[in-house]
PDB file of C-alpha atoms and ligand atoms in Angstrom:
ATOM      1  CA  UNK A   1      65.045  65.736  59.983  1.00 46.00           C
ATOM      2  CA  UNK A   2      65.216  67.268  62.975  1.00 45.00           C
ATOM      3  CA  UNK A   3      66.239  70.441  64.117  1.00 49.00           C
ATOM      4  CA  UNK A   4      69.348  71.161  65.430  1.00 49.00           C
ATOM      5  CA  UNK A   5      68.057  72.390  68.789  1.00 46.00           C
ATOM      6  CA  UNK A   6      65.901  69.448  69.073  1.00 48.00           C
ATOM      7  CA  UNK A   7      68.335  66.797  68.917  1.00 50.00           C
ATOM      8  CA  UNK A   8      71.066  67.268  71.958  1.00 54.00           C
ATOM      9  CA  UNK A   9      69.303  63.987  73.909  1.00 60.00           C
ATOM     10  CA  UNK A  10      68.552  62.307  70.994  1.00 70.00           C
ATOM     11  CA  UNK A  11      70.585  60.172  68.812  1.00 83.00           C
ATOM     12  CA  UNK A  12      70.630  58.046  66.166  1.00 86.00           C
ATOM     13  CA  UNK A  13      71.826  54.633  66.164  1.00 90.00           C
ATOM     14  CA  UNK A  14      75.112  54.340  63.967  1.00 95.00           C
ATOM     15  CA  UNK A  15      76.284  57.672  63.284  1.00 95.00           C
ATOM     16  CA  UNK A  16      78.583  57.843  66.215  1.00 95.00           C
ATOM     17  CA  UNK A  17      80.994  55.949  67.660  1.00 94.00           C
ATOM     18  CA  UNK A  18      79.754  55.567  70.910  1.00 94.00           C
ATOM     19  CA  UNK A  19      76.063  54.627  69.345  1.00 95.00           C
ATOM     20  CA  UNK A  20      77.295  52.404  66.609  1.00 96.00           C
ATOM     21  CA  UNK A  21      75.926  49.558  65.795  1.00 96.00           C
ATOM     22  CA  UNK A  22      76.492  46.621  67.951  1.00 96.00           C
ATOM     23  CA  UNK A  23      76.128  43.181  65.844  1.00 97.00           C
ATOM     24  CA  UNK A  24      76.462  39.779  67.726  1.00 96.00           C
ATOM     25  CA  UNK A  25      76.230  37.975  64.236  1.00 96.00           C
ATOM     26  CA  UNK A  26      77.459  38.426  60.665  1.00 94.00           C
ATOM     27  CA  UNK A  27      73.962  38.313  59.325  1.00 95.00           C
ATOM     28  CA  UNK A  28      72.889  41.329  61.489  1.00 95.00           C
ATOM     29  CA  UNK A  29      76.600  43.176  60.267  1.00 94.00           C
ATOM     30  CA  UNK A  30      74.874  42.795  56.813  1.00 92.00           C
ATOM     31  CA  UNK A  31      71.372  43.850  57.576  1.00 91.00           C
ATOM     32  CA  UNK A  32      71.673  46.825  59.755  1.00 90.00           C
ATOM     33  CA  UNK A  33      74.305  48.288  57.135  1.00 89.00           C
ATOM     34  CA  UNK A  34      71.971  47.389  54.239  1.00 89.00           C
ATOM     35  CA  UNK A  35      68.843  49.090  56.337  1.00 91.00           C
ATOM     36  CA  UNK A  36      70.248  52.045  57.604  1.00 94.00           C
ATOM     37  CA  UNK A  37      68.575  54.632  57.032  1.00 94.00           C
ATOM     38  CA  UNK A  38      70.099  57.622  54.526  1.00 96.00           C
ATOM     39  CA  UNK A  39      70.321  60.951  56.049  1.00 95.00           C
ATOM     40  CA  UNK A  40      69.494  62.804  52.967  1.00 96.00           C
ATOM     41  CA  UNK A  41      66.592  61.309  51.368  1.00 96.00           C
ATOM     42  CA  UNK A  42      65.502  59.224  54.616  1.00 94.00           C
ATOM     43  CA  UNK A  43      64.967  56.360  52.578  1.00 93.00           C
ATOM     44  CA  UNK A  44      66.090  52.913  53.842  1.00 92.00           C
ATOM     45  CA  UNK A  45      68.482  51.030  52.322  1.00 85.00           C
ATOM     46  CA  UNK A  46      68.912  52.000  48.830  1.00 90.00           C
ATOM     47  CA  UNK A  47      72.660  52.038  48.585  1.00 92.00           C
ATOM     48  CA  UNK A  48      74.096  51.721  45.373  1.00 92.00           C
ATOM     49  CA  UNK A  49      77.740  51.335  46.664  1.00 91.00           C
ATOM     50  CA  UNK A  50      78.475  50.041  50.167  1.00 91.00           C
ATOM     51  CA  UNK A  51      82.303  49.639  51.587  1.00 93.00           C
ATOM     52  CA  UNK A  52      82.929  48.647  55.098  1.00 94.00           C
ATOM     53  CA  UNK A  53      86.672  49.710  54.912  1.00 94.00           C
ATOM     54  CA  UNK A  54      89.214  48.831  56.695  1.00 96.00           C
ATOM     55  CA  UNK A  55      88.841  47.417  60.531  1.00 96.00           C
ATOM     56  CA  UNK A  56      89.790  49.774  63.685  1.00 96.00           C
ATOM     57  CA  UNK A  57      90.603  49.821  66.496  1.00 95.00           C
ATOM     58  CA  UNK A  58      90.478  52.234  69.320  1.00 94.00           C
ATOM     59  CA  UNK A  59      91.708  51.471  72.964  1.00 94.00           C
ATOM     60  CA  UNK A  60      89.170  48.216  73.659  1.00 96.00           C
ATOM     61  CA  UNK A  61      87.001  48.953  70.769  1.00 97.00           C
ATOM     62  CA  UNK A  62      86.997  47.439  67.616  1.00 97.00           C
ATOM     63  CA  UNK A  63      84.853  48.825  64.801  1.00 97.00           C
ATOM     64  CA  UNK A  64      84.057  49.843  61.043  1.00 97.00           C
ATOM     65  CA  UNK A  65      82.871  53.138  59.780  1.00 95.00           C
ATOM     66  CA  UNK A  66      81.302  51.830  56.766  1.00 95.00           C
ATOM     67  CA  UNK A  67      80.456  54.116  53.724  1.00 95.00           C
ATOM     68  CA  UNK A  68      77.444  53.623  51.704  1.00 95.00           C
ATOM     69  CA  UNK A  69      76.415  56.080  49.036  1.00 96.00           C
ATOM     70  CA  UNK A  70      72.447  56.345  48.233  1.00 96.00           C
ATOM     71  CA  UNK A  71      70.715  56.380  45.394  1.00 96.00           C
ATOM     72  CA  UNK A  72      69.829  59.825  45.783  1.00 96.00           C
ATOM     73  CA  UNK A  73      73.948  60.513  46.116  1.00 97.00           C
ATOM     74  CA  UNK A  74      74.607  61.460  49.345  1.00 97.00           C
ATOM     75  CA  UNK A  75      77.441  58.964  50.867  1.00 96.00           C
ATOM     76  CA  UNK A  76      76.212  58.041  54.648  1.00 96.00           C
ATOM     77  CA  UNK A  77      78.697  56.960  57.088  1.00 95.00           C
ATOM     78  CA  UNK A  78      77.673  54.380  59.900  1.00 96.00           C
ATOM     79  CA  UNK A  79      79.821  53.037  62.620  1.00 97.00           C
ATOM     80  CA  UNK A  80      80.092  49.133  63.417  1.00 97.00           C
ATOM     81  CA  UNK A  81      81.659  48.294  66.659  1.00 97.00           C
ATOM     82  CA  UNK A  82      82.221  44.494  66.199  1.00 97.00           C
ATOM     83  CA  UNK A  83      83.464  43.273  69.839  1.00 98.00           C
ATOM     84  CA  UNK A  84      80.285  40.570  70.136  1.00 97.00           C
ATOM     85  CA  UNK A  85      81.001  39.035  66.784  1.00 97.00           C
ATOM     86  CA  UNK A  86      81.940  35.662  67.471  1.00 96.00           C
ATOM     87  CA  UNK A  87      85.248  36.040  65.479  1.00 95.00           C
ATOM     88  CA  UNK A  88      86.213  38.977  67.792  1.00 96.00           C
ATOM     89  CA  UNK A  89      85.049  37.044  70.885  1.00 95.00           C
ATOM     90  CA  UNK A  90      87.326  33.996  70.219  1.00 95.00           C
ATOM     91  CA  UNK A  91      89.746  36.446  70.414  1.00 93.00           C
ATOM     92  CA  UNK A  92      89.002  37.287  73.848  1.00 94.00           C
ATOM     93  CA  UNK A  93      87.329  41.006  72.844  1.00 95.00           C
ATOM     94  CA  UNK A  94      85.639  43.307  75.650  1.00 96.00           C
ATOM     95  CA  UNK A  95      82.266  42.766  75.383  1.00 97.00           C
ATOM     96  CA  UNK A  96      80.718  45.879  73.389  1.00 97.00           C
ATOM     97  CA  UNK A  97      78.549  47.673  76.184  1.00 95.00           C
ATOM     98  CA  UNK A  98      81.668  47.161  78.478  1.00 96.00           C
ATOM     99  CA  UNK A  99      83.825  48.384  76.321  1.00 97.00           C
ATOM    100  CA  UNK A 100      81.786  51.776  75.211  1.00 96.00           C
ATOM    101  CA  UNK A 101      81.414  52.225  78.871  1.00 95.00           C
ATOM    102  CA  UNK A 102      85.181  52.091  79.645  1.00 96.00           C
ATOM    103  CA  UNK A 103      86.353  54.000  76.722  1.00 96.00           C
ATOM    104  CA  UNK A 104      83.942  56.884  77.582  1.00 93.00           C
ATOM    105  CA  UNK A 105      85.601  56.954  81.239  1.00 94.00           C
ATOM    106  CA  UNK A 106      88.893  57.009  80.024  1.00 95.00           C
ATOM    107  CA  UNK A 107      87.678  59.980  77.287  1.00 92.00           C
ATOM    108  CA  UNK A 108      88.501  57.853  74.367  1.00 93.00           C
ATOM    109  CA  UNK A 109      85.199  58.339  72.779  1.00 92.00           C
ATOM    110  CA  UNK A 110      84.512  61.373  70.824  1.00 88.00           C
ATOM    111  CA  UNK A 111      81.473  63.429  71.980  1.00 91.00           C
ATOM    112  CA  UNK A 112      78.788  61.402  70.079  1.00 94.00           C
ATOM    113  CA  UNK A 113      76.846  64.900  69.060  1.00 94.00           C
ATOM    114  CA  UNK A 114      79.869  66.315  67.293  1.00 94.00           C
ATOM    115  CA  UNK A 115      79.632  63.420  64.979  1.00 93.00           C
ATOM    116  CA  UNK A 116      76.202  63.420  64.223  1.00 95.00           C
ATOM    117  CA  UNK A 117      75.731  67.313  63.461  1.00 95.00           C
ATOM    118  CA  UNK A 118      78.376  66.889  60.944  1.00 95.00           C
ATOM    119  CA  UNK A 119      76.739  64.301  59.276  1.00 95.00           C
ATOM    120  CA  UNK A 120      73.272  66.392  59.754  1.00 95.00           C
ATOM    121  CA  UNK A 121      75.250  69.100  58.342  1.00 97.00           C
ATOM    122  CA  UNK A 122      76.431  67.341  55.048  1.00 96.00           C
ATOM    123  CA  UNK A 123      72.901  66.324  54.612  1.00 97.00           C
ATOM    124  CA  UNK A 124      71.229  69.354  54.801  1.00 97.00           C
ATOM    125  CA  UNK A 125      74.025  70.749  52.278  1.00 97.00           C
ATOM    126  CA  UNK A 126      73.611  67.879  50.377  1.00 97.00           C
ATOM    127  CA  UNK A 127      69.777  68.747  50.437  1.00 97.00           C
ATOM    128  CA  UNK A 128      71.077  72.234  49.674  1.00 96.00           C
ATOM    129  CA  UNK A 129      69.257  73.564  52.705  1.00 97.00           C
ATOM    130  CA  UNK A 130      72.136  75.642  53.586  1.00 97.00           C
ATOM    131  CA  UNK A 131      70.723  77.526  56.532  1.00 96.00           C
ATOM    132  CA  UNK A 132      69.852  74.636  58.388  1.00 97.00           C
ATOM    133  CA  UNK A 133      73.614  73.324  57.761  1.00 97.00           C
ATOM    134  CA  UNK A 134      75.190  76.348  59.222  1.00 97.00           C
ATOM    135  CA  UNK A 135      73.006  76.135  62.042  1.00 97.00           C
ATOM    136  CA  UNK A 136      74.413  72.309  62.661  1.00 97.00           C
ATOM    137  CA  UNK A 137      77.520  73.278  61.960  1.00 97.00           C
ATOM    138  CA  UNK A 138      77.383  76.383  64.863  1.00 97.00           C
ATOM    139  CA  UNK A 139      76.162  73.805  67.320  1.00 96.00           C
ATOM    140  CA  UNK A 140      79.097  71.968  66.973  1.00 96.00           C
ATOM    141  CA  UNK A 141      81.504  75.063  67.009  1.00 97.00           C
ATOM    142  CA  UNK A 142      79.520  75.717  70.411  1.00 96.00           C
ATOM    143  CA  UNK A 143      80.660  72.301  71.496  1.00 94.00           C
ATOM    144  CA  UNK A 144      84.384  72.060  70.188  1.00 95.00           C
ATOM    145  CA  UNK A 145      85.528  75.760  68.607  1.00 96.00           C
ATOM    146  CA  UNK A 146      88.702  73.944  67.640  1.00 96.00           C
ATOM    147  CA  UNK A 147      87.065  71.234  65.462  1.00 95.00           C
ATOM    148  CA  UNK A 148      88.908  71.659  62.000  1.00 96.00           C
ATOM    149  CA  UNK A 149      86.004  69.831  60.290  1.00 95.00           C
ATOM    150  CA  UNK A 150      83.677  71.967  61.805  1.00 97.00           C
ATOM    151  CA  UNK A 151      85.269  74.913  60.785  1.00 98.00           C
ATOM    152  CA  UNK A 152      86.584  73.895  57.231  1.00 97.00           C
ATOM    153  CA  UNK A 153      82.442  73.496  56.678  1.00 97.00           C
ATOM    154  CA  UNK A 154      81.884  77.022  58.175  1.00 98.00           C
ATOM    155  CA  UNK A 155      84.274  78.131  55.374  1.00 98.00           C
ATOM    156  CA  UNK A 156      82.496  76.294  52.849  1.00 97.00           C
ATOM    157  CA  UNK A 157      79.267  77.460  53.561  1.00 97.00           C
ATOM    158  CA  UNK A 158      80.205  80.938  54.189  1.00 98.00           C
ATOM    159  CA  UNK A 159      81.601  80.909  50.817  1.00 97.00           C
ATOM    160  CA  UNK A 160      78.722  79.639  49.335  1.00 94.00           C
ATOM    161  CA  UNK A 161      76.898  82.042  50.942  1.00 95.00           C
ATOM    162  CA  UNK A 162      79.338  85.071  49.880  1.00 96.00           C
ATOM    163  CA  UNK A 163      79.804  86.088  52.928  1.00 97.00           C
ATOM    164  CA  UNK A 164      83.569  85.532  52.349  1.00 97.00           C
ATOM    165  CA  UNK A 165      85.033  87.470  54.921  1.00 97.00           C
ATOM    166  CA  UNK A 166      83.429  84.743  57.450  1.00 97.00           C
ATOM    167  CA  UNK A 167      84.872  82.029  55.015  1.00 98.00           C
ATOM    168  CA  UNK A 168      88.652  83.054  55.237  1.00 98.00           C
ATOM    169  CA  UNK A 169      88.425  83.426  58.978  1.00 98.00           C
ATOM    170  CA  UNK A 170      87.190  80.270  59.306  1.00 98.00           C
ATOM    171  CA  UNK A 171      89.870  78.919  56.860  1.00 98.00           C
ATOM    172  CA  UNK A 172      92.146  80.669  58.453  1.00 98.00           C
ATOM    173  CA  UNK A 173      91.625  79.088  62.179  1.00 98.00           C
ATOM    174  CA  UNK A 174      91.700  75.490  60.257  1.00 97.00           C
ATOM    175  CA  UNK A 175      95.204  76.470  58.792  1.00 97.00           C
ATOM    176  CA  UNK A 176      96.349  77.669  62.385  1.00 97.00           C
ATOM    177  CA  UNK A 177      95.367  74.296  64.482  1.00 96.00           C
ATOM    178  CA  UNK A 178      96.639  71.730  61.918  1.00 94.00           C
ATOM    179  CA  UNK A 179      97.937  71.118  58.589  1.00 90.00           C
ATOM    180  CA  UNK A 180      95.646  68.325  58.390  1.00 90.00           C
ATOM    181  CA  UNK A 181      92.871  69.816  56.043  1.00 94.00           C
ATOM    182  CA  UNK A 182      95.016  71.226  53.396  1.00 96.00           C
ATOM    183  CA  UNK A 183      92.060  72.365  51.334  1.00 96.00           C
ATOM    184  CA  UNK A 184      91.853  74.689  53.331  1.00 97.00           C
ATOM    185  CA  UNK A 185      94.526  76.403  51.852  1.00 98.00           C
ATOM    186  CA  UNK A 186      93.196  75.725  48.370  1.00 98.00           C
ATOM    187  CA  UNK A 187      90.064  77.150  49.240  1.00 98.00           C
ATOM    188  CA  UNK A 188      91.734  80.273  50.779  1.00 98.00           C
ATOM    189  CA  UNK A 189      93.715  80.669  47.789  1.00 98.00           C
ATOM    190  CA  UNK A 190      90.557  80.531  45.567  1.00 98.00           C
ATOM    191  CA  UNK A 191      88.786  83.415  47.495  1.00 98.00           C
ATOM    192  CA  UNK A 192      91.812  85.320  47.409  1.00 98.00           C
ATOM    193  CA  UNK A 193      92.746  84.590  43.521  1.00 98.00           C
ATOM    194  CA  UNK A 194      88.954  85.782  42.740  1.00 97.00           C
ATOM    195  CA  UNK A 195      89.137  89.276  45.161  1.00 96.00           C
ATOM    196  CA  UNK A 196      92.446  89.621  42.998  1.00 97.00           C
ATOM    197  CA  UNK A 197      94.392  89.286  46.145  1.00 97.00           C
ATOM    198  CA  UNK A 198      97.282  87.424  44.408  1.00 97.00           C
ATOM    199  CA  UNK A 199      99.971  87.796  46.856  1.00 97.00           C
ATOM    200  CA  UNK A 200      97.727  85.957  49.496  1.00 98.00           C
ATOM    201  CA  UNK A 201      96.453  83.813  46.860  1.00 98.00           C
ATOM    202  CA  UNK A 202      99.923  82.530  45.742  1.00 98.00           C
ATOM    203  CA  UNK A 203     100.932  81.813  49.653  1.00 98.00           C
ATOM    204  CA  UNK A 204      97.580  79.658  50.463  1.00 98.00           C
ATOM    205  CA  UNK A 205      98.197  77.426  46.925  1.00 98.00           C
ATOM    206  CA  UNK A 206     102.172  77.193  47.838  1.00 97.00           C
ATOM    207  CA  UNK A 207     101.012  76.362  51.535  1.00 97.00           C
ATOM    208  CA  UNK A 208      98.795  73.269  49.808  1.00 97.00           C
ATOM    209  CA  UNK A 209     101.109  72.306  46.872  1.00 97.00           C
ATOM    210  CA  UNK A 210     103.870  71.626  49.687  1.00 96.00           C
ATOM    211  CA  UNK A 211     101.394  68.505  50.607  1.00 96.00           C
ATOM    212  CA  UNK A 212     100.014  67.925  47.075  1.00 96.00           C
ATOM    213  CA  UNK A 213     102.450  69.008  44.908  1.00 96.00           C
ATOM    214  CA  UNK A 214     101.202  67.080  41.946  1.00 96.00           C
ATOM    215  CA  UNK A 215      97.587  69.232  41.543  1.00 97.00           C
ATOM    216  CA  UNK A 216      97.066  70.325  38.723  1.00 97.00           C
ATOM    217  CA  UNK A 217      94.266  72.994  39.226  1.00 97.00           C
ATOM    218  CA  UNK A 218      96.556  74.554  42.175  1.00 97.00           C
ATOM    219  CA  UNK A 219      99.351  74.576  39.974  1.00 98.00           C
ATOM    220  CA  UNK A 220      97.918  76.264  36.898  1.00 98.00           C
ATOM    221  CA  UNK A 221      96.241  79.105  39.338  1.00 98.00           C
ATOM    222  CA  UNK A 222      99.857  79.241  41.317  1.00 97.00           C
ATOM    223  CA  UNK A 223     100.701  80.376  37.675  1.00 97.00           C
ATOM    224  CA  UNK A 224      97.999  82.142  36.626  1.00 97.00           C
ATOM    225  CA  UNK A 225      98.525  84.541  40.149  1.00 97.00           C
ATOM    226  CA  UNK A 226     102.228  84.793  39.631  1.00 96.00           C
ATOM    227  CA  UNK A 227     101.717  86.526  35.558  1.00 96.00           C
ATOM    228  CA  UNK A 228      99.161  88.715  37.051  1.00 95.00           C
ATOM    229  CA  UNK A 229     101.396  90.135  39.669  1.00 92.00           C
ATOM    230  CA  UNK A 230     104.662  89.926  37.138  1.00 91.00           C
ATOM    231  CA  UNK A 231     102.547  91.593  34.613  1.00 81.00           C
TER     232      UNK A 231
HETATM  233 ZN1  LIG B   1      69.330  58.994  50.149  1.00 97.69          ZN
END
């Protein structure tokens, strides 16, 4: 794998959008999803489960982002941009190179890097080489210091790392750009629950049981925070 330094003018071919893979026929769909190669392990093609999920579309494009999940256990995720196959064509699609091309004019297309170091990232946790997945992870905070995935992994690996401090304020920036990673909020609530900060604690597992009000584990810790400060 190669370092994060290393890699800004290189990429890989499916881990981005705008370097998915580009089949003209079904057969090649099949066999450059069954070959690619897993990110973890570096092995090719030994997926035990492989989903395509549901089709896309994005301005002009129209793609996949398949999930397979290796034998070694970490779940890949590859992009399929699916203009050339015939199906598509009949149905008078861009063709695929034209329509990267435009889409990246009109800013459409994420910045391929961003996707790839998070994927590096999970690897390298996955490989639990933690260093090298904070340093993936700070190359793409350099690029985008908004990106809530970015920074809900910071928190993760902060905490893993105890530096929790770090953790929270990342959490914290993913709670103020979006309520779209709620477990952020669970995770907050965990760090604060074990510092015995219950007040704060009780406000991040409210904050997530307003979106997932049925979970259990939040709610029995919800409880658990509220006797501690009652008692
Ligand atoms: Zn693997």
């Amino acid at each position: 794998m190669s370092h994060p330094a290393t890699v800004d003018n290189h990429h890989s071919d499916g881990l981005s959008l705008r370097y998915a893979y580009r089949p003209s026929t079904e057969a090649q769909l099949e066999s450059l999803t069954a070959e690619h190669t897993c990110l973890s392990c570096g092995d090719k093609g030994q997926f035990v489960t492989g989903d395509l999920g549901p089709k896309k579309q994005m301005a002009s494009l129209i793609y996949y982002r398949g999930a397979m999940k290796c034998q070694c256990g970490f779940m890949n995720f590859a992009y399929v941009i699916i203009n050339d196959l015939p199906e598509e064509k009949k149905n008078q699609a861009m063709p695929s190179r034209v329509s990267i091309d435009k889409e990246i004019n009109e800013g459409n297309i994420p910045d391929y890097r961003m996707e790839e170091f998070l994927q590096m990232s999970a690897a390298c946790a996955h490989n639990e080489d933690f260093d090298e997945a904070e340093a993936y992870i700070k190359r793409c905070l350099e690029i985008d210091p908004d990106n809530q995935a970015a920074l809900y992994n910071l928190g993760w690996l902060c905490t893993k790392r105890e530096a929790l401090q770090d953790a929270v304020q990342a959490y914290k920036k993913v709670e103020s750009i979006s309520d779209n990673f709620p477990s952020a909020s669970l995770n907050l609530g965990y760090i604060y629950q074990e510092a015995g900060d219950y007040q704060n604690a009780i406000k991040s597992y409210r904050k997530f049981l307003n979106r997932y009000p049925n979970h259990m584990d939040a709610r029995n810790r919800l409880t658990q925070c509220d006797k501690k400060l009652a008692g």
